[in-house]
Short mmCIF file of C-alpha atoms and ligand atoms in Angstrom, two decimals:
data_model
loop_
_atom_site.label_atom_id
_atom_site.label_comp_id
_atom_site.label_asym_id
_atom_site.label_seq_id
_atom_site.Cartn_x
_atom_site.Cartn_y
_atom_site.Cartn_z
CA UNK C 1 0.00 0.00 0.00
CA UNK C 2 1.44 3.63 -0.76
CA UNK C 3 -0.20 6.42 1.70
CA UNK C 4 0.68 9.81 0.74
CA UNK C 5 2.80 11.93 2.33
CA UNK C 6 1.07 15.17 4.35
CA UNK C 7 0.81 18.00 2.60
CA UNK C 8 3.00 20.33 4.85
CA UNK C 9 6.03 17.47 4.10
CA UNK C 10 5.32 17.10 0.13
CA UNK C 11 7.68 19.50 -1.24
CA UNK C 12 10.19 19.31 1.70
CA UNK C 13 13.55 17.87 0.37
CA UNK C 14 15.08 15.22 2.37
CA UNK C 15 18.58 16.56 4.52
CA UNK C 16 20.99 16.64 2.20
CA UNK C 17 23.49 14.70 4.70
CA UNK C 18 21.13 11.78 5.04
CA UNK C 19 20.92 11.58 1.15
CA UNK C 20 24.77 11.53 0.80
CA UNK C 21 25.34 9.22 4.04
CA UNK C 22 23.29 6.64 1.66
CA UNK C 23 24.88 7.52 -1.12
CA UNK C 24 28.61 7.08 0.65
CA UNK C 25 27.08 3.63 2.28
CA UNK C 26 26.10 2.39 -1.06
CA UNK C 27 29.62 3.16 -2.38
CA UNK C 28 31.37 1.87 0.26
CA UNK C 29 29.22 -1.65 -0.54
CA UNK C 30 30.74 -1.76 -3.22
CA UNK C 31 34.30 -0.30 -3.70
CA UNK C 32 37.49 -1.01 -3.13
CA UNK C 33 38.50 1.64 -0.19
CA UNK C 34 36.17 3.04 2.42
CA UNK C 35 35.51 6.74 2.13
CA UNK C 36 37.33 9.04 4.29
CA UNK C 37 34.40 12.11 5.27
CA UNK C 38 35.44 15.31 5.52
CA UNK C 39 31.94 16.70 4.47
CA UNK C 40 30.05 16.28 8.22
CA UNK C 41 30.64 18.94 10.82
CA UNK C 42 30.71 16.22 13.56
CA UNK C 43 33.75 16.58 16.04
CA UNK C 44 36.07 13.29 16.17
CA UNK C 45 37.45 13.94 19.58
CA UNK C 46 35.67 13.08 22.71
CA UNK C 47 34.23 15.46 25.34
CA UNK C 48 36.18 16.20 28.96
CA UNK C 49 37.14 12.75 30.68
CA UNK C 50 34.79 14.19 33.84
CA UNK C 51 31.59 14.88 31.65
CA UNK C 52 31.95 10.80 30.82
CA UNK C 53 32.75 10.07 34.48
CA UNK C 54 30.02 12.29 35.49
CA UNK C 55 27.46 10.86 33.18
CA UNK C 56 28.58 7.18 34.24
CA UNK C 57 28.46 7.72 37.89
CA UNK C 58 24.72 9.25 37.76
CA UNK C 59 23.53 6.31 35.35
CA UNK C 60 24.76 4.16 38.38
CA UNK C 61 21.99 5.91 40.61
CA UNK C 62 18.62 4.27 41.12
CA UNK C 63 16.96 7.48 41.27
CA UNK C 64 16.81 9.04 38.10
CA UNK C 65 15.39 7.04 35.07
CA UNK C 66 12.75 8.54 35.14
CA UNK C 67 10.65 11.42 33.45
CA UNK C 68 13.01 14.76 33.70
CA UNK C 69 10.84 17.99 33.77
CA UNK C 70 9.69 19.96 30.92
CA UNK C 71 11.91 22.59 31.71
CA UNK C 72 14.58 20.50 31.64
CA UNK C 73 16.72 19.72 34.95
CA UNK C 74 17.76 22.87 37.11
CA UNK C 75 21.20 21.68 37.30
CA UNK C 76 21.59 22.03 33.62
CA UNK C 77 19.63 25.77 33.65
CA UNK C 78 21.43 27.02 36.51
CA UNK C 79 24.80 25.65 35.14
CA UNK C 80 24.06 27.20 31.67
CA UNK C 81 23.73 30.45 33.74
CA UNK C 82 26.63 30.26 35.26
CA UNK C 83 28.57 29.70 31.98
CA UNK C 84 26.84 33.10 30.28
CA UNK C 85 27.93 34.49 33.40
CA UNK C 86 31.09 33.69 33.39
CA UNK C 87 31.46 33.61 29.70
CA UNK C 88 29.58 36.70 28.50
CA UNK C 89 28.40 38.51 31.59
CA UNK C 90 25.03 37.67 30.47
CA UNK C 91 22.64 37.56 33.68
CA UNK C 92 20.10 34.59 32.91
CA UNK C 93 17.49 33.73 34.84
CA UNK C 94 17.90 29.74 34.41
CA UNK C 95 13.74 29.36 35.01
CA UNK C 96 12.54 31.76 33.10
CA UNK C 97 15.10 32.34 30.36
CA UNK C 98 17.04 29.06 29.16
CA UNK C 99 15.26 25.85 27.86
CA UNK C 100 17.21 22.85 27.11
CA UNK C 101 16.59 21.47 23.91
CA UNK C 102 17.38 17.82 22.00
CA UNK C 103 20.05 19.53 20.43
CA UNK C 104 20.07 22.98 19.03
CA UNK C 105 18.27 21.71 15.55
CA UNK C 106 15.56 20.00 17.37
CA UNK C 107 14.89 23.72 18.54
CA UNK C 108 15.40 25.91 15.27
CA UNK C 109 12.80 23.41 13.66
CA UNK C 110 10.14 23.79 16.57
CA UNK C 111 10.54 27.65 17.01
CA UNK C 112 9.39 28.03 13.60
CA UNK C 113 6.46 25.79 14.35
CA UNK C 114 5.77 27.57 17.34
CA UNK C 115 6.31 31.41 16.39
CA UNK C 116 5.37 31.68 12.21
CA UNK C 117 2.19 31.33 10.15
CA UNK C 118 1.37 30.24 6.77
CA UNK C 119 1.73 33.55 4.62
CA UNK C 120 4.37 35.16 7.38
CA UNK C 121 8.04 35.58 5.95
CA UNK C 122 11.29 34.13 7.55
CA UNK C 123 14.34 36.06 6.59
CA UNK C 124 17.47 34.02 6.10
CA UNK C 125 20.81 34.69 4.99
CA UNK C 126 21.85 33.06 1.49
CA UNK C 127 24.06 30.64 3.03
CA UNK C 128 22.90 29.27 5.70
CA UNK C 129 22.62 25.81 7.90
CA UNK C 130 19.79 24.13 6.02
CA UNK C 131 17.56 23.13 9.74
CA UNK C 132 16.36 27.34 8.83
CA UNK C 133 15.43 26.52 5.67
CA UNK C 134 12.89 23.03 6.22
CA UNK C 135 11.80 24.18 9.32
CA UNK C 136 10.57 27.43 7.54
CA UNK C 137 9.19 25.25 5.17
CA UNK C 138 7.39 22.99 7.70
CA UNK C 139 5.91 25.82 9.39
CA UNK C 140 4.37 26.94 5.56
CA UNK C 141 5.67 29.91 5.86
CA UNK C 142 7.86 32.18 3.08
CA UNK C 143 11.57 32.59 2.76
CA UNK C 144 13.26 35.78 2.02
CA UNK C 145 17.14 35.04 1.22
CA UNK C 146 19.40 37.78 2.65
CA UNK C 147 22.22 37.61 0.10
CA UNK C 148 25.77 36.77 2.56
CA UNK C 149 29.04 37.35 0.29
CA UNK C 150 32.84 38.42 0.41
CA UNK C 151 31.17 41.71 -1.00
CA UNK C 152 29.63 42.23 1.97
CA UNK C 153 31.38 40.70 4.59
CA UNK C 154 29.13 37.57 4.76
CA UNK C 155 26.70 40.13 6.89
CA UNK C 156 23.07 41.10 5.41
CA UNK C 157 22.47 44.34 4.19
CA UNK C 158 19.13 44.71 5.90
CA UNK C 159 18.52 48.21 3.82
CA UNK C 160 18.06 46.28 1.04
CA UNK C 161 14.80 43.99 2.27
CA UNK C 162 12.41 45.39 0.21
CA UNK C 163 9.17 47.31 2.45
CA UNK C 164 6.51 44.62 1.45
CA UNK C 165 8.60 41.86 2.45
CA UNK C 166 9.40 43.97 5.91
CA UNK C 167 5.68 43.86 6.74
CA UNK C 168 5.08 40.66 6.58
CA UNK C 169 8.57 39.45 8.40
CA UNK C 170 8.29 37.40 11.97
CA UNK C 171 11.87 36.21 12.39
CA UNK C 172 15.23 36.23 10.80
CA UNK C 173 17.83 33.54 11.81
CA UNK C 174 21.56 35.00 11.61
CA UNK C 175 23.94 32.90 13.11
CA UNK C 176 28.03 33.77 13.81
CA UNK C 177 30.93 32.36 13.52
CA UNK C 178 29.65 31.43 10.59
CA UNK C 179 28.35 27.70 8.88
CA UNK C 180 29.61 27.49 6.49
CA UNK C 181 31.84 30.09 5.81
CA UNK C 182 33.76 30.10 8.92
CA UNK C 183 33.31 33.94 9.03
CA UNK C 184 32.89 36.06 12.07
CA UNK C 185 31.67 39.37 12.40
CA UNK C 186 32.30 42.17 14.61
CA UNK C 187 30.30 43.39 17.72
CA UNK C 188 28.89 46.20 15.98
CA UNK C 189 27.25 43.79 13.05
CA UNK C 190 25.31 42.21 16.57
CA UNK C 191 24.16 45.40 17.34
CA UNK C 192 23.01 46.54 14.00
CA UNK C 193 20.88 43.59 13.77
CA UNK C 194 19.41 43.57 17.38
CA UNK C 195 18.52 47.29 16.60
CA UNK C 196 16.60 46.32 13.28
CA UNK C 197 14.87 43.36 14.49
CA UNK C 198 13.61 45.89 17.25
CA UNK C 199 12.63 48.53 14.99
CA UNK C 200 10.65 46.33 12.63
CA UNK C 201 8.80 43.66 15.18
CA UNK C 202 10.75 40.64 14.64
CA UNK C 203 11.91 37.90 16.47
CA UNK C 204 15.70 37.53 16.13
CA UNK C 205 16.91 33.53 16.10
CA UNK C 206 20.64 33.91 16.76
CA UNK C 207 22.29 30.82 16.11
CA UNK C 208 25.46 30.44 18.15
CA UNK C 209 27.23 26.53 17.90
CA UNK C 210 30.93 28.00 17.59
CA UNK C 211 31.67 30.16 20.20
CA UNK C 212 34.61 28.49 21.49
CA UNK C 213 35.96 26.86 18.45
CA UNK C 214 38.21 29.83 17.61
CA UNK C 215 42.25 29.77 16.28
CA UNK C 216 44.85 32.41 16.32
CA UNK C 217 44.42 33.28 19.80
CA UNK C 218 40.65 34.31 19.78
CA UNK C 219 38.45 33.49 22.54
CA UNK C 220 35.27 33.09 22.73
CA UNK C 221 33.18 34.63 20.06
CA UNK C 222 30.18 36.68 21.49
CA UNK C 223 26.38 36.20 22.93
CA UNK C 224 23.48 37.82 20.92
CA UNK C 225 22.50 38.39 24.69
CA UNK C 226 25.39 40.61 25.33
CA UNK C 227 23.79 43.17 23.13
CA UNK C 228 21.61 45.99 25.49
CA UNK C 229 17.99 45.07 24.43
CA UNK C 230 18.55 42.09 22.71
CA UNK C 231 16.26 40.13 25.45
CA UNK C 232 13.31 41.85 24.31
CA UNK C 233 13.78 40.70 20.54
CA UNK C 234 16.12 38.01 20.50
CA UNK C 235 16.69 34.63 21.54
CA UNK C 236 20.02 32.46 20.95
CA UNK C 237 20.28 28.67 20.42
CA UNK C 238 23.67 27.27 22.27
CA UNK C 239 24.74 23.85 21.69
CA UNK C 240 27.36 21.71 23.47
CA UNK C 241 28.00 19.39 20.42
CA UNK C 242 30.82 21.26 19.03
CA UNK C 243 32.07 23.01 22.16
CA UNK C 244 32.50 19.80 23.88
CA UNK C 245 32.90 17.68 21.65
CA UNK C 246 29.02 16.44 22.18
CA UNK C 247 27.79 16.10 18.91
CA UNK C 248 25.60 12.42 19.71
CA UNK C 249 24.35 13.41 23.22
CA UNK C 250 21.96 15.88 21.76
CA UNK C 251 21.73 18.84 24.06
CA UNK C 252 21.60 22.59 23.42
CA UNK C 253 19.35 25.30 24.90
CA UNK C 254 17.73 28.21 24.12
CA UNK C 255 17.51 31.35 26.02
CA UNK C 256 16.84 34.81 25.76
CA UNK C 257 13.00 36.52 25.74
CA UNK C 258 10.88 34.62 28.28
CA UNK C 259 8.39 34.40 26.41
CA UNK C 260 9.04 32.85 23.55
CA UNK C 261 10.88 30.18 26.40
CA UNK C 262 7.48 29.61 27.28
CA UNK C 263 5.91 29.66 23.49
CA UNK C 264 8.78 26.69 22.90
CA UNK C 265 7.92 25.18 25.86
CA UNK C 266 4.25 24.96 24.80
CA UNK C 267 5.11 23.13 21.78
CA UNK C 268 7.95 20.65 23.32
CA UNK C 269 5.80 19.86 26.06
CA UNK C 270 3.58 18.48 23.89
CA UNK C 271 6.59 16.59 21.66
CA UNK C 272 8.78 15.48 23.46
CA UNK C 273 9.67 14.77 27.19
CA UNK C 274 13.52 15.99 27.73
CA UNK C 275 16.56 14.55 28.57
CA UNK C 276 18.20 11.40 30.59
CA UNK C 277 19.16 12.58 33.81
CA UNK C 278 22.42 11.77 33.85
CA UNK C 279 23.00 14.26 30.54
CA UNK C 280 22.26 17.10 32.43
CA UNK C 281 24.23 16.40 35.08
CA UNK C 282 27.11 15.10 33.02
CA UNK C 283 26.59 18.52 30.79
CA UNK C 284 26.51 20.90 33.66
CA UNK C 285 30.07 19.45 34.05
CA UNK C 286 30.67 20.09 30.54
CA UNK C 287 30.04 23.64 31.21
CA UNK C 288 31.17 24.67 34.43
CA UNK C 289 33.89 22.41 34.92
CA UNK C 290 36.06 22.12 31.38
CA UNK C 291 39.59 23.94 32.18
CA UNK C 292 40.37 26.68 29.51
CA UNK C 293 43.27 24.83 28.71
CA UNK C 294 40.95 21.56 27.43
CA UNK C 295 39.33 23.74 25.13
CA UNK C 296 42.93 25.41 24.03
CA UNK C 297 44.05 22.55 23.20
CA UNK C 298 40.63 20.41 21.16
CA UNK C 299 41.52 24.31 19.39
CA UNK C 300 45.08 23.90 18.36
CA UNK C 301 44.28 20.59 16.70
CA UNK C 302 41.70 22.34 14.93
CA UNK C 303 44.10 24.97 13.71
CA UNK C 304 46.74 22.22 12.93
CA UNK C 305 44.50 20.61 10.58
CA UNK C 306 42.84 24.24 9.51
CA UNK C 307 46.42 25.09 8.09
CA UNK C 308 47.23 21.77 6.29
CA UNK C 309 43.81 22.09 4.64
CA UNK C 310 44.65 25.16 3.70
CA UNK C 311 48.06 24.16 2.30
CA UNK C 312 46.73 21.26 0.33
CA UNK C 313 44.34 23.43 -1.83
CA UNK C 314 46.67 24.73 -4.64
CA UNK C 315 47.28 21.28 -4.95
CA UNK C 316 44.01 19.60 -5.31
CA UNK C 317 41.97 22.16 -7.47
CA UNK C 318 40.76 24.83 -5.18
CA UNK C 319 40.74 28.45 -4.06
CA UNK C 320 40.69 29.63 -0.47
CA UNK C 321 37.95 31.55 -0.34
CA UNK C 322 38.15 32.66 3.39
CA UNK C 323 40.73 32.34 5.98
CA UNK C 324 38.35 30.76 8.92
CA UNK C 325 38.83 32.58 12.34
CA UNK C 326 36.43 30.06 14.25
CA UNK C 327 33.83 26.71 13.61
CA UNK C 328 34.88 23.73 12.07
CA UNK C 329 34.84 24.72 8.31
CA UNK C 330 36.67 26.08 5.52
CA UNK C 331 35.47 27.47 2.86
CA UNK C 332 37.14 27.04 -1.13
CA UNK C 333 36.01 28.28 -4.50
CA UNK C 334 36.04 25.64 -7.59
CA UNK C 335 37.55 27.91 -9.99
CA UNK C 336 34.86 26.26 -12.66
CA UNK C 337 31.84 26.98 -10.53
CA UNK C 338 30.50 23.50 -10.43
CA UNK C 339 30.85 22.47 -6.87
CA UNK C 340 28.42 19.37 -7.50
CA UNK C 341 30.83 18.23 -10.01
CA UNK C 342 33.56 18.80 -7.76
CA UNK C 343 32.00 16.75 -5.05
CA UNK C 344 31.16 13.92 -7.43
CA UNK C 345 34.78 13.51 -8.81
CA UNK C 346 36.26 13.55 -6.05
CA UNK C 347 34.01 11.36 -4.12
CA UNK C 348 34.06 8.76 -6.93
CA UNK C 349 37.64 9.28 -7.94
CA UNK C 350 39.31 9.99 -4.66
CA UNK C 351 37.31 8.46 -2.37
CA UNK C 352 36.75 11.65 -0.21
CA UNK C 353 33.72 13.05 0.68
CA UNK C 354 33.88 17.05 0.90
CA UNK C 355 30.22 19.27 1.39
CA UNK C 356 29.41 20.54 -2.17
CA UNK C 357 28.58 24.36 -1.37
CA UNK C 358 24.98 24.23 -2.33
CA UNK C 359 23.89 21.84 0.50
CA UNK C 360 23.75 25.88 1.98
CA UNK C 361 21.92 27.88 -0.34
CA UNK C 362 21.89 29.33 -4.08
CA UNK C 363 25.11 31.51 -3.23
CA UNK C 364 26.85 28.43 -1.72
CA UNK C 365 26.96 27.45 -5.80
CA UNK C 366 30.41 27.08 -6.89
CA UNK C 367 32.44 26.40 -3.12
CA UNK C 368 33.03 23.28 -0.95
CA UNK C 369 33.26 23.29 2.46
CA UNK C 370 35.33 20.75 4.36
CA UNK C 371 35.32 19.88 8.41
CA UNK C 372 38.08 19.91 10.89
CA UNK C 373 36.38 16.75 12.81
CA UNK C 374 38.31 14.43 11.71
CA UNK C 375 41.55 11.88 12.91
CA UNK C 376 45.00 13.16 12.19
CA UNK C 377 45.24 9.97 10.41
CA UNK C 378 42.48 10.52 7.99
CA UNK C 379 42.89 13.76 7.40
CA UNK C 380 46.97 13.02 6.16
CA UNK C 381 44.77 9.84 3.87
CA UNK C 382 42.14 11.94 3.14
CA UNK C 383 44.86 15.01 1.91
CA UNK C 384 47.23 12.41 0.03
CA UNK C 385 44.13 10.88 -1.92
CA UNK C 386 43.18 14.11 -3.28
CA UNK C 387 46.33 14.88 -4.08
CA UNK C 388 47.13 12.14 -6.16
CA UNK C 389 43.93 12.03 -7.83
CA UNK C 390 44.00 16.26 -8.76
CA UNK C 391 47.35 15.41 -10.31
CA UNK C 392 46.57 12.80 -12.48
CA UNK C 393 43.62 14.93 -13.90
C1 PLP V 1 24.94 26.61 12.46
C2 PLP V 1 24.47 25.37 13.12
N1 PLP V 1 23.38 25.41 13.88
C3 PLP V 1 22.92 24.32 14.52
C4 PLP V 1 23.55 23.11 14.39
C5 PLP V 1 22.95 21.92 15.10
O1 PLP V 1 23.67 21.59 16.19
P1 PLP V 1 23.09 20.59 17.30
O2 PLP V 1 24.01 19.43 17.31
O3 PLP V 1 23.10 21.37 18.57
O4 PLP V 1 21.71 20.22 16.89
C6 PLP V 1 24.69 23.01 13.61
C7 PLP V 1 25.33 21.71 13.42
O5 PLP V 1 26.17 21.50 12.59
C8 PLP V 1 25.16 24.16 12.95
O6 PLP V 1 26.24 24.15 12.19
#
């Protein structure tokens, strides 16, 4: 029997990194060498040795398989506080203004269910992490593409949003250091856009995974929340997969205006039922506990790989397009244009997998972004396989 598919999910493309995991699975069925992936943003490293003993030792406890709260345990909100605090010097209050989520993509998906209406426009920037994308789609709502370039500085010029589109606009996701251009943007940029969200009525989803995944001696990239008004407009999605290495325990939060907390709440409530307990307590470790000098160092490897990416891509057909300050990614131009192509070859050819640049958008046409989470020993594989195969075309 075939029974059709809902209307709101007819016309919503599958995630493009499910279709290439098959893809890569069905090739490695058959060929002769597995494929070495350097196209998923998924760290390689583990988290802190006392988040694992931390998450062990609570498993161990009879008392807490059950049901968590809605709200998620207080030891994770109050320890989420404490690192905006420290981090930021960002007051939260960790009942009213953070809400743990099943990751930070389980939230960008149900804040569009939650906040926009059929007919209502969501403004996104031309490249962009696709979860703003389906979820805008989900929701039946419009999308307005903010065009993100070198031009520009990968920033949105909001002058440019044309007046009609303006009226009818109930969020805008913006979301720095940057997937999957690996740029940043200076504090001023998060003050322009806190200051037009406020002046035009619309929620401001500030997507913030890379914070701590900076090189060169940077620290910590900033909070939306740091921004003076940005709790009555804004709300920011933090995630611990990438700052601690966290990827597959699936927890995030967002915080920021309470009442959108609450809006989000309405519709997880009614989803889902929150974490283990033993997550929270093991992430509140994560947070509060991780020495500077763990994430230094997770950072230096980064870097270490960053620049023998970077070194490799005279040599295997590609342009740097941007010299990444933070996140995982770097970002190359295919001096033909046709990143798809690029991807294909050297997937079939080379056995690599690299992120063809319009898994992101339109202006992601023509680029290829490759990850930093993977082993040293892959990565030297991985470089010495496209090597080889770039020379002998
Ligand atoms: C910009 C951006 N937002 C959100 C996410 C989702 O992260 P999480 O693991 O918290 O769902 C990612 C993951 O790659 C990302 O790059």
């Amino acid at each position: 029997m075939i029974f059709p598919k809902a209307t709101r999910v007819k016309n919503l493309p599958p995630y493009p990194f499910e279709v290439l995991g098959q893809r890569i699975k069905q090739l490695n069925a058959n060929g002769p060498k597995p494929i070495i992936r350097m196209d998923v943003g998924s760290p390689d490293l583990p988290p802190p040795a006392v988040v694992i003993e931390k998450l062990a030792e609570v498993a161990a406890r009879p008392d807490v398989h059950g049901y968590s709260t809605y709200r998620g345990a207080p030891v994770f909100r109050q320890a989420l506080a404490k690192y905006y605090q420290n981090r930021f010097n960002v007051s939260l209050n960790p009942d009213k203004e953070i809400l743990p989520l099943i990751g930070s993509k389980e939230g960008i998906v149900n804040l569009a269910l939650a906040t926009v209406n059929e007919g209502d426009i969501v403004l996104l920037p031309s490249l962009a992490y696709p979860a703003y994308i389906m979820s805008t789609m989900l929701a039946g709502a419009d999308i307005h593409e903010m065009p993100i370039t070198a031009e520009n500085g990968y920033f949105p010029v909001f002058e440019d949003i044309p007046q009609d589109i303006l009226k009818r606009a109930k969020l805008m996701w913006l979301s720095y250091p940057n997937n999957p251009t690996g740029a940043a943007v200076s504090f001023d940029k998060y003050e322009e856009a806190v200051r037009f969200c406020r002046e035009h009525g619309i929620l401001l989803g500030f997507d913030n995974p890379y914070p701590e995944i900076m090189y060169d001696g940077l620290k910590t990239a900033p909070s939306i929340m740091q921004v003076e008004g940005a709790m009555e407009t804004a709300v920011e999605f933090t995630s611990l997969s990438k700052t601690y290495n966290m990827a597959g325990w699936r927890i995030g939060a967002m915080v920021g205006h309470a009442q959108i907390i609450d809006t989000l709440l309405l519709v997880k409530s009614n989803v889902d039922s929150g974490h283990f307990h033993a997550v929270y307590e093991a992430a509140a470790v994560a947070l509060n506990e991780t020495p500077q000098s763990w994430i230094d160092e997770r950072n230096q490897r980064y870097e270490e790989r960053r620049d023998k990416i970077i070194e490799a891509l005279p040599n295997i057909n590609l342009q740097l397009e941007l010299h990444p300050a933070a996140t995982l990614y770097i970002w190359a131009k295919v001096p033909n244009g046709d990143d798809i192509d690029y991807h294909n070859r050297t997937l079939e050819g080379a056995r690599v997998s690299v992120t063809p640049g319009s898994f992101y958008g339109q202006d992601g046409k023509g680029y290829i972004r490759f990850s930093l989470g993977i082993s040293d020993t892959d990565l030297d594989e991985a470089l010495s396989r496209l090597r080889e195969y770039w020379a002998s075309q």
